[in-house]
PDB file of C-alpha atoms in Angstrom:
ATOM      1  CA  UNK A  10      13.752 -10.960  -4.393  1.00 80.00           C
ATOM      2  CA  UNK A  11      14.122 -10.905  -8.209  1.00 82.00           C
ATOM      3  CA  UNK A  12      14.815  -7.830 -10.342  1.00 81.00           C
ATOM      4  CA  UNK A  13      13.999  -6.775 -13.755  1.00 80.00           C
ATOM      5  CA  UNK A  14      14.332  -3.894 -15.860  1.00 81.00           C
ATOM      6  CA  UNK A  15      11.160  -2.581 -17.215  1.00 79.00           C
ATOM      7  CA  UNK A  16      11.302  -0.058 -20.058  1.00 79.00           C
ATOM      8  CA  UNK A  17      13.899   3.249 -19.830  1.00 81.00           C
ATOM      9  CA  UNK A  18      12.986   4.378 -16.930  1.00 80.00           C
ATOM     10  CA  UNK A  19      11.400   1.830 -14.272  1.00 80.00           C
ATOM     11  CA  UNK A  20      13.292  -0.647 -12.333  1.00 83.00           C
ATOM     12  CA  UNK A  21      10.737  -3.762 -10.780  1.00 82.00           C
ATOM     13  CA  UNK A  22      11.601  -5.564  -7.359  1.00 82.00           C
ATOM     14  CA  UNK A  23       9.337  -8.941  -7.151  1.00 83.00           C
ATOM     15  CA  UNK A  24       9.227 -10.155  -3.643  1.00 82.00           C
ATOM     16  CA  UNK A  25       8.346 -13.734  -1.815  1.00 84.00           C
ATOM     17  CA  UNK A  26       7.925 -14.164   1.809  1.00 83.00           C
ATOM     18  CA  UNK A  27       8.390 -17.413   2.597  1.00 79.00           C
ATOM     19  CA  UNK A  28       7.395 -19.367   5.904  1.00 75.00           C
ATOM     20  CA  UNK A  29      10.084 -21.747   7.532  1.00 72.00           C
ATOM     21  CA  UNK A  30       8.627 -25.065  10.170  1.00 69.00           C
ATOM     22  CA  UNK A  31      10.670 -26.792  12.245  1.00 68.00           C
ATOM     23  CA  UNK A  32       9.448 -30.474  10.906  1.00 70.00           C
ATOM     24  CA  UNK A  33      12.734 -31.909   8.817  1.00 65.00           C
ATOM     25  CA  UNK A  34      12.249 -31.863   4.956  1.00 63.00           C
ATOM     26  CA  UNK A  35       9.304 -29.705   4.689  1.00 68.00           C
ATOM     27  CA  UNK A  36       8.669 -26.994   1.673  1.00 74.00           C
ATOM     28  CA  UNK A  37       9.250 -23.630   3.325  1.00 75.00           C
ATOM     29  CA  UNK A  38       5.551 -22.148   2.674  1.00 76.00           C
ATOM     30  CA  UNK A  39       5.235 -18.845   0.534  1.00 79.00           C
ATOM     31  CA  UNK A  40       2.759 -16.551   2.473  1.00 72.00           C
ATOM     32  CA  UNK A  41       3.153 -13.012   1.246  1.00 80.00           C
ATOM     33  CA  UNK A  42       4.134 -11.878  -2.475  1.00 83.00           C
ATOM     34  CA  UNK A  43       4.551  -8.229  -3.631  1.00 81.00           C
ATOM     35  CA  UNK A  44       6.400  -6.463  -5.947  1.00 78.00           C
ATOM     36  CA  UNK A  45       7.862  -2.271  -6.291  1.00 82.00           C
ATOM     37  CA  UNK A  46       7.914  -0.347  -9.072  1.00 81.00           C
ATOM     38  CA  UNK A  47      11.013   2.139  -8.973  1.00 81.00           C
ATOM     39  CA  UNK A  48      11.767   4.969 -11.145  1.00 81.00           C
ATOM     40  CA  UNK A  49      15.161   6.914 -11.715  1.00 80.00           C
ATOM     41  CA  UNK A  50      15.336  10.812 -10.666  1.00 78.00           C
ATOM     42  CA  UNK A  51      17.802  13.863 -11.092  1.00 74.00           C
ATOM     43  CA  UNK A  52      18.225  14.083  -7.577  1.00 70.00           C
ATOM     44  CA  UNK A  53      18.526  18.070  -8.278  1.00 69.00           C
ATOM     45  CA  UNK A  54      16.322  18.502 -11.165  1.00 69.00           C
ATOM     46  CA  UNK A  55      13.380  15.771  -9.860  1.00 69.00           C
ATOM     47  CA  UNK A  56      13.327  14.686 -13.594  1.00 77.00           C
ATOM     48  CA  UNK A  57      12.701  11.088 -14.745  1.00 78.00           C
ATOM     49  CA  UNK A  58      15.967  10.258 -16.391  1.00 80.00           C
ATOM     50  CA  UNK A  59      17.178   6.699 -18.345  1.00 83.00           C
ATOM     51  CA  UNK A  60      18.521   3.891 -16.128  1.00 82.00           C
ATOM     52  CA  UNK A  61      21.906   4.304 -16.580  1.00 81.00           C
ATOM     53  CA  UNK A  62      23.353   1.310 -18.522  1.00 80.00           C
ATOM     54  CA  UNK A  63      25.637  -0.138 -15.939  1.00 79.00           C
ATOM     55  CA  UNK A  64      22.525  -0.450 -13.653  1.00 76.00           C
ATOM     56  CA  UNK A  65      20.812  -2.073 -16.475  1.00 77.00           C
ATOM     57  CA  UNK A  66      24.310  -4.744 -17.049  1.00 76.00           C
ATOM     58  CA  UNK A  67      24.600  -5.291 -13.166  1.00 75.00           C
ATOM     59  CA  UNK A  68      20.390  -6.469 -13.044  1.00 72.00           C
ATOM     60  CA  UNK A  69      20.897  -8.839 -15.984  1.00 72.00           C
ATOM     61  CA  UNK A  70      24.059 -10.496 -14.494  1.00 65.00           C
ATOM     62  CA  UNK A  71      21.764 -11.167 -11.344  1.00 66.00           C
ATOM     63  CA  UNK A  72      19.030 -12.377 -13.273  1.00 63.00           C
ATOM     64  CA  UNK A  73      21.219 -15.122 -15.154  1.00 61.00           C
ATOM     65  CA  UNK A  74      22.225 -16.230 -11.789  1.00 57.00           C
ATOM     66  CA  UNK A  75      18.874 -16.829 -11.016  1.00 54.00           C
ATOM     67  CA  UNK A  76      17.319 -18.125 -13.522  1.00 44.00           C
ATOM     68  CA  UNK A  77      20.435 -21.276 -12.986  1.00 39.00           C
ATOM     69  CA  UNK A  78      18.840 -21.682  -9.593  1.00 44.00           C
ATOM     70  CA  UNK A  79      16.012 -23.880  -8.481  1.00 36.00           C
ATOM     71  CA  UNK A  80      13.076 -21.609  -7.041  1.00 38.00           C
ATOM     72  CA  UNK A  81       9.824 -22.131  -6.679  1.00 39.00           C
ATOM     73  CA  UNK A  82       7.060 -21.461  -8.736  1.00 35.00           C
ATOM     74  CA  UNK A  83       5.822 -17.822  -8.520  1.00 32.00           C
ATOM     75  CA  UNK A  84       1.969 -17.795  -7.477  1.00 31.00           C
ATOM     76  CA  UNK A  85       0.223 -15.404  -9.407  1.00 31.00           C
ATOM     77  CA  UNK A  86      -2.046 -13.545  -6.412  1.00 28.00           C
ATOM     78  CA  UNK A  87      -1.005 -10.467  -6.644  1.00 29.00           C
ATOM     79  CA  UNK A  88      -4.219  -8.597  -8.468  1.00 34.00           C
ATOM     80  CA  UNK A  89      -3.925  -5.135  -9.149  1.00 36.00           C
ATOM     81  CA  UNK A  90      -6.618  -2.559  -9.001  1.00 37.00           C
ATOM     82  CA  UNK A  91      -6.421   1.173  -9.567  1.00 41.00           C
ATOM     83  CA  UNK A  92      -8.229   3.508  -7.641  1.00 39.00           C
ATOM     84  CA  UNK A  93     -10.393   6.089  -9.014  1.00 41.00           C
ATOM     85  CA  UNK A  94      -9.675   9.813  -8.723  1.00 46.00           C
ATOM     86  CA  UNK A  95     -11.633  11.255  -5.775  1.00 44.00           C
ATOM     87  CA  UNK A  96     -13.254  14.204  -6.603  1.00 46.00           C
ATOM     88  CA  UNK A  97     -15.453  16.700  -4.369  1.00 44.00           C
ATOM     89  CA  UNK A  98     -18.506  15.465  -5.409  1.00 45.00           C
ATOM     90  CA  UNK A  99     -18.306  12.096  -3.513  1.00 47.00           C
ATOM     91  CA  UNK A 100     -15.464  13.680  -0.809  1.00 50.00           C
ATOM     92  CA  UNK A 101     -16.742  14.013   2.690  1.00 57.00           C
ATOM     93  CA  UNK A 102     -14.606  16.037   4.961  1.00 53.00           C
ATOM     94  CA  UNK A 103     -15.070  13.980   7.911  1.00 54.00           C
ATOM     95  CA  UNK A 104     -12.908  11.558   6.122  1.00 83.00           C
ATOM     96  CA  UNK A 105     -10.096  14.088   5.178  1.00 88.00           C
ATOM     97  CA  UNK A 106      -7.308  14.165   7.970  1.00 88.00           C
ATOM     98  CA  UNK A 107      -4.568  16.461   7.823  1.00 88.00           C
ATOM     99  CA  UNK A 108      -1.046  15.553   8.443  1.00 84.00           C
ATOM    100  CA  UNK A 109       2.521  17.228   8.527  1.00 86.00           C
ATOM    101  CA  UNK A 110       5.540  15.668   7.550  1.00 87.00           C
ATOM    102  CA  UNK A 111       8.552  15.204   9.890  1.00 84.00           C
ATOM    103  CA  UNK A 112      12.040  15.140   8.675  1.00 83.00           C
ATOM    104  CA  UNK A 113      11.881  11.539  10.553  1.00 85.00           C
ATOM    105  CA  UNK A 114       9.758  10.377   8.019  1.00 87.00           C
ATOM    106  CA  UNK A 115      11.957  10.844   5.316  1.00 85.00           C
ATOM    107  CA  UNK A 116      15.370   8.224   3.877  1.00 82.00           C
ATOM    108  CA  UNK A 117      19.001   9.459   2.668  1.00 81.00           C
ATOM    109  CA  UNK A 118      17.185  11.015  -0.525  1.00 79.00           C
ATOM    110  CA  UNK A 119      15.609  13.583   1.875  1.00 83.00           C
ATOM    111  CA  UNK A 120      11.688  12.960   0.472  1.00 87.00           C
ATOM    112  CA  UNK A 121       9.656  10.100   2.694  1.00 89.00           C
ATOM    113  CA  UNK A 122      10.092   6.840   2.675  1.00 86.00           C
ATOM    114  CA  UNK A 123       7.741   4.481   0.359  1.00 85.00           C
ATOM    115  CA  UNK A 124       6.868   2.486   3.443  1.00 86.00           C
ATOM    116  CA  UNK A 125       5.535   5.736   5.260  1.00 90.00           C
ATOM    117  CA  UNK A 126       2.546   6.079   3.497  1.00 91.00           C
ATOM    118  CA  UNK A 127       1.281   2.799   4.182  1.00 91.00           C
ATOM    119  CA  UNK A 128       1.489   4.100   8.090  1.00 91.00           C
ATOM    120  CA  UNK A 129      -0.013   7.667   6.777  1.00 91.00           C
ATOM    121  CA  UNK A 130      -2.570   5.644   4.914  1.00 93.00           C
ATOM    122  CA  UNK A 131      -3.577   3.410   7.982  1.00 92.00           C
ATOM    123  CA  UNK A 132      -4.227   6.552  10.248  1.00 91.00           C
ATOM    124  CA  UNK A 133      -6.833   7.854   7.814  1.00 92.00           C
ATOM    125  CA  UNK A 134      -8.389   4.670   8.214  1.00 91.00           C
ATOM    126  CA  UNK A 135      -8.453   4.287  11.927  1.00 88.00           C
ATOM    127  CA  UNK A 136      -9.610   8.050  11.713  1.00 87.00           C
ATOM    128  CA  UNK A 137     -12.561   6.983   9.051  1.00 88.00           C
ATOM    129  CA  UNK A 138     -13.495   3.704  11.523  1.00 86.00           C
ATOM    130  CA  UNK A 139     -13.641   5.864  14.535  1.00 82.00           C
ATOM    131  CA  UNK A 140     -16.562   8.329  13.348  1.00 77.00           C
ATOM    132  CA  UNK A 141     -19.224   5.656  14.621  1.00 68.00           C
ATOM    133  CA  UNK A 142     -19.334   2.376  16.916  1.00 70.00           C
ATOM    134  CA  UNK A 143     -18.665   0.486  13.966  1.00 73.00           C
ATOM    135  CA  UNK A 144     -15.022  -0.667  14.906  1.00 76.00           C
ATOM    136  CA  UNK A 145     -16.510  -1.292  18.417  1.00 82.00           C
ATOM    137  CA  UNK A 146     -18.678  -4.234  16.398  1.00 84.00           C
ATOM    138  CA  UNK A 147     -15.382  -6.014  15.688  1.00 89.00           C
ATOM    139  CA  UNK A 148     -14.162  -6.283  19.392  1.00 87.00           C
ATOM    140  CA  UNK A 149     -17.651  -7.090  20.679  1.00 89.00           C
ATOM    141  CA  UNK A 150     -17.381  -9.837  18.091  1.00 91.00           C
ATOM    142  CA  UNK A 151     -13.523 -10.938  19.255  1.00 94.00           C
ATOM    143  CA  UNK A 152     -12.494 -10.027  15.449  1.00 94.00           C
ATOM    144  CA  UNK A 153      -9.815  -7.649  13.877  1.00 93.00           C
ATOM    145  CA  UNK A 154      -9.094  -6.226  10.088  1.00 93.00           C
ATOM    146  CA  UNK A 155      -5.804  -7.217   9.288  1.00 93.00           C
ATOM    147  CA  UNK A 156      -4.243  -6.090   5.930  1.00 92.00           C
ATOM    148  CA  UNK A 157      -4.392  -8.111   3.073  1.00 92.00           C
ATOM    149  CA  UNK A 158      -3.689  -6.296   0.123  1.00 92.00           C
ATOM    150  CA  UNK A 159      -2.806  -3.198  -1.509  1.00 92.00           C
ATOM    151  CA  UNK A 160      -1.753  -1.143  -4.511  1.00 92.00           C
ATOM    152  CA  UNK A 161      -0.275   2.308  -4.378  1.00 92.00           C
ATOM    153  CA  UNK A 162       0.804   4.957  -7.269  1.00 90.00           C
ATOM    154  CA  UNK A 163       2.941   7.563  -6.637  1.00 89.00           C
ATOM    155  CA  UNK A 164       2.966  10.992  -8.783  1.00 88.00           C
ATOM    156  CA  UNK A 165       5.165  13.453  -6.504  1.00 88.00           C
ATOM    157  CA  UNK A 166       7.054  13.149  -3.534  1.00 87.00           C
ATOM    158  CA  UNK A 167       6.661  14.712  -0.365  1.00 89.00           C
ATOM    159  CA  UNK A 168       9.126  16.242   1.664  1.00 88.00           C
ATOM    160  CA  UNK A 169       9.752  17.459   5.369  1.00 85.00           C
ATOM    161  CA  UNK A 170       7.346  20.644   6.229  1.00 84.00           C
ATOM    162  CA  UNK A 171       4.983  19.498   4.133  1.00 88.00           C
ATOM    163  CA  UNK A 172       1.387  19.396   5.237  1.00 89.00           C
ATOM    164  CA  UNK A 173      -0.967  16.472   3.002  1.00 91.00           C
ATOM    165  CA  UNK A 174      -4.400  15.903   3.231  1.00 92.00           C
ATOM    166  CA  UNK A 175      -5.460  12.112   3.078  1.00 93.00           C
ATOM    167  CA  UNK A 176      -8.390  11.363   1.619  1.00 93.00           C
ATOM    168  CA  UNK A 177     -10.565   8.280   2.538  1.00 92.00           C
ATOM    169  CA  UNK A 178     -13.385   7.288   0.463  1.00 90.00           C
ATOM    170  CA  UNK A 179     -16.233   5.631   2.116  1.00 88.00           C
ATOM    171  CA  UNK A 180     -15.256   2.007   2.328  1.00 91.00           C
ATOM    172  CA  UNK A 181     -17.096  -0.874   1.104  1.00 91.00           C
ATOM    173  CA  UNK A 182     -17.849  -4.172   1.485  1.00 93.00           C
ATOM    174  CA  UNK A 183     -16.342  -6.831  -0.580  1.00 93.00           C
ATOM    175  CA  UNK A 184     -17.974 -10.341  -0.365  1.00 92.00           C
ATOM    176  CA  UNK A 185     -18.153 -11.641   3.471  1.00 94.00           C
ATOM    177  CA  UNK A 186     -14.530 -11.332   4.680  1.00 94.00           C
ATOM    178  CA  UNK A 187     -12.961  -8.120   2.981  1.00 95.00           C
ATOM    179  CA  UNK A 188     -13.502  -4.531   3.218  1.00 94.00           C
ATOM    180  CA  UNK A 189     -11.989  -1.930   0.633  1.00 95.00           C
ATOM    181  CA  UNK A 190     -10.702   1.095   1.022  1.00 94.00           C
ATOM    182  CA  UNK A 191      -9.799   3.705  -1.707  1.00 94.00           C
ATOM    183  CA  UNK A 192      -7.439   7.055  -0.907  1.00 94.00           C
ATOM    184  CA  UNK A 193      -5.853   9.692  -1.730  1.00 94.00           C
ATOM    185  CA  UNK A 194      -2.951  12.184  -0.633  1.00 94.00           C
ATOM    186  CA  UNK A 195      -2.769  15.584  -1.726  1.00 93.00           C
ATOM    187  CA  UNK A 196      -0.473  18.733  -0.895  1.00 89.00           C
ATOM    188  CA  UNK A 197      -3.393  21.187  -0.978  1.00 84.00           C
ATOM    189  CA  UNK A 198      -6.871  21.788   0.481  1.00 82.00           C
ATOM    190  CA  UNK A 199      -8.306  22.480  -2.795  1.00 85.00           C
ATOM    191  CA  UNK A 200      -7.537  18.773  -3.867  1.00 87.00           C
ATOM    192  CA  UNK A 201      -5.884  19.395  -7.259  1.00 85.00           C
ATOM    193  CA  UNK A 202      -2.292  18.960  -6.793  1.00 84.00           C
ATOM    194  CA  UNK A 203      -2.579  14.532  -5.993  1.00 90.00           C
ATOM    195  CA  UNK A 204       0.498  12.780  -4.375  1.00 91.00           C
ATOM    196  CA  UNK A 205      -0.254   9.196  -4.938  1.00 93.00           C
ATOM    197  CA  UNK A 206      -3.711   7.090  -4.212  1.00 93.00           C
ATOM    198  CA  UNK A 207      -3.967   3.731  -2.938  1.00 94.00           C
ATOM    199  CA  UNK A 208      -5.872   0.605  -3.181  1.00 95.00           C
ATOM    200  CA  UNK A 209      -5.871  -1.270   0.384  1.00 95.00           C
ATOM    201  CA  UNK A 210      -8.357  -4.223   1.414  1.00 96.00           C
ATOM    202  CA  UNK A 211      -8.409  -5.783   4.969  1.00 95.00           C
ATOM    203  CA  UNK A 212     -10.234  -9.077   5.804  1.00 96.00           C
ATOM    204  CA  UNK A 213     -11.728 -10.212   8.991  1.00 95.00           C
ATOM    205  CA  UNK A 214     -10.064 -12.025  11.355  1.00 95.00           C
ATOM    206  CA  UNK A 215     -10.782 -14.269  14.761  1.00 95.00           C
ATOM    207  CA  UNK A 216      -8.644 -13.804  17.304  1.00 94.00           C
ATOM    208  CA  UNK A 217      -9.702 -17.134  18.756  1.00 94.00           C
ATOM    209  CA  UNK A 218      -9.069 -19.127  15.420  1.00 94.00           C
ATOM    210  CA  UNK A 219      -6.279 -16.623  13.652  1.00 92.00           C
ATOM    211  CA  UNK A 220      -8.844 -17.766  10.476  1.00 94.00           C
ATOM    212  CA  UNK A 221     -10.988 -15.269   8.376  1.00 95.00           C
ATOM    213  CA  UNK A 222     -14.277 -14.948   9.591  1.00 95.00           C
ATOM    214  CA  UNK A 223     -17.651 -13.246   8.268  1.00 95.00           C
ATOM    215  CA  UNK A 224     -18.134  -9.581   8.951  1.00 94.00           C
ATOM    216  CA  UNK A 225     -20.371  -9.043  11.558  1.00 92.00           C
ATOM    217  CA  UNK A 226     -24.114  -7.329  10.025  1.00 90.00           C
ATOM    218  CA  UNK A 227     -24.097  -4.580  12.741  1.00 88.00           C
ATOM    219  CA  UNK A 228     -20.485  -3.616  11.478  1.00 90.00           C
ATOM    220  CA  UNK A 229     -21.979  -3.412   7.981  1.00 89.00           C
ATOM    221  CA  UNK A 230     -24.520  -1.409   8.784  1.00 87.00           C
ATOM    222  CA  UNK A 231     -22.248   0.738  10.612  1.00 84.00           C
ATOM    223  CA  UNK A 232     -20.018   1.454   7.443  1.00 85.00           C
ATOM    224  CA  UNK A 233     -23.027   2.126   5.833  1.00 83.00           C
ATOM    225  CA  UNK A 234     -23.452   5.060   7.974  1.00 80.00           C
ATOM    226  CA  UNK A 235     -20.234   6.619   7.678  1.00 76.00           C
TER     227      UNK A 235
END
């Protein structure tokens, strides 16, 4: 993990997963990269305020130390997309699923925890797959979507009590492996008042191989009929 102070306000966590074998002198394997964009609130007010400057003294002492240490070169694979604003011309309600907020769901700062939405996110999904036999085509075929990717901006938190609708736009196709999604998460049935939106592809997978195999047509054509 490496961190770096960008502008006033935003603090950036850059993340490498690397993979470990058991053969003697081998390179441990980087399979998963990622990075967090963090921003400092009034925990009273819920205003953006400056990083406070010992914050900003402590990250550059830990940089220094790093950049003294051998690591290895940073793969640049991460590629960032944003996703469009949904609006109710191309929203279909069968893809909008409604969800309250438990106080379980939240950390010490009493709103929910980043990595929540990625679960609240995935439910829409499953939700969106279910509507037809299209997920069906997948087992028939001894294949799975596993996640590969994704980008998610947050505009207002969400607390306990709350009630959010997810939004899922119709996903698409992406080349012969991957399948996009693009959603949304708002605090009101009207749509207007946005939470964050995210960005998430999946590929296909064989279970037999654990490689990424081509999507089967009659799982195409069943997205197509969502």
């Amino acid at each position: 993990t490496r961190v770096k102070i960008d502008g006033k306000f935003r603090i950036r966590f850059e993340h490498e997963t690397y993979l470990k074998t058991k053969e003697k002198d081998s390179t441990p394997k980087c399979f998963a990269t990622g990075y967090v964009d963090m921003v400092c609130v009034h925990s009273e007010k819920h205003s953006i305020l400056q990083i406070p400057q010992t914050m900003i003294n402590e990250v550059a002492i830990q940089s220094n130390e790093e950049a003294t240490k051998t690591t290895p070169a940073r793969k640049a694979i991460i590629r960032k997309k944003k996703a469009p604003n949904l609006t109710k011309e191309n929203i279909d309600e069968s893809k909008v699923i409604q969800w309250r907020v438990n106080d379980f769901d939240t950390d010490f700062t009493e709103v929910v925890y980043q990595a929540k939405y990625l679960q609240y996110y995935e439910h829409a999904r499953k939700f969106v797959l279910s509507q037809n036999h299209a997920a069906s085509e997948l087992a028939n075929n001894n294949l799975k979507l596993c996640f590969y990717k994704s980008d998610l901006t947050f505009k207002e938190a969400v607390r306990p009590a709350d009630t959010i609708d997810i939004v899922t736009k119709k996903p698409r196709v992406d080349g012969a492996f991957r399948i996009v999604f693009e959603q949304e998460m708002y605090k009101d049935t009207e749509h207007k008042n946005i939470v964050n939106n995210a960005y998430v592809e999946l590929i296909c997978i064989s279970n037999e191989t654990n490689k990424m195999a081509a999507l089967p047509k009659a799982f195409i054509e069943g997205l197509e009929k969502l």
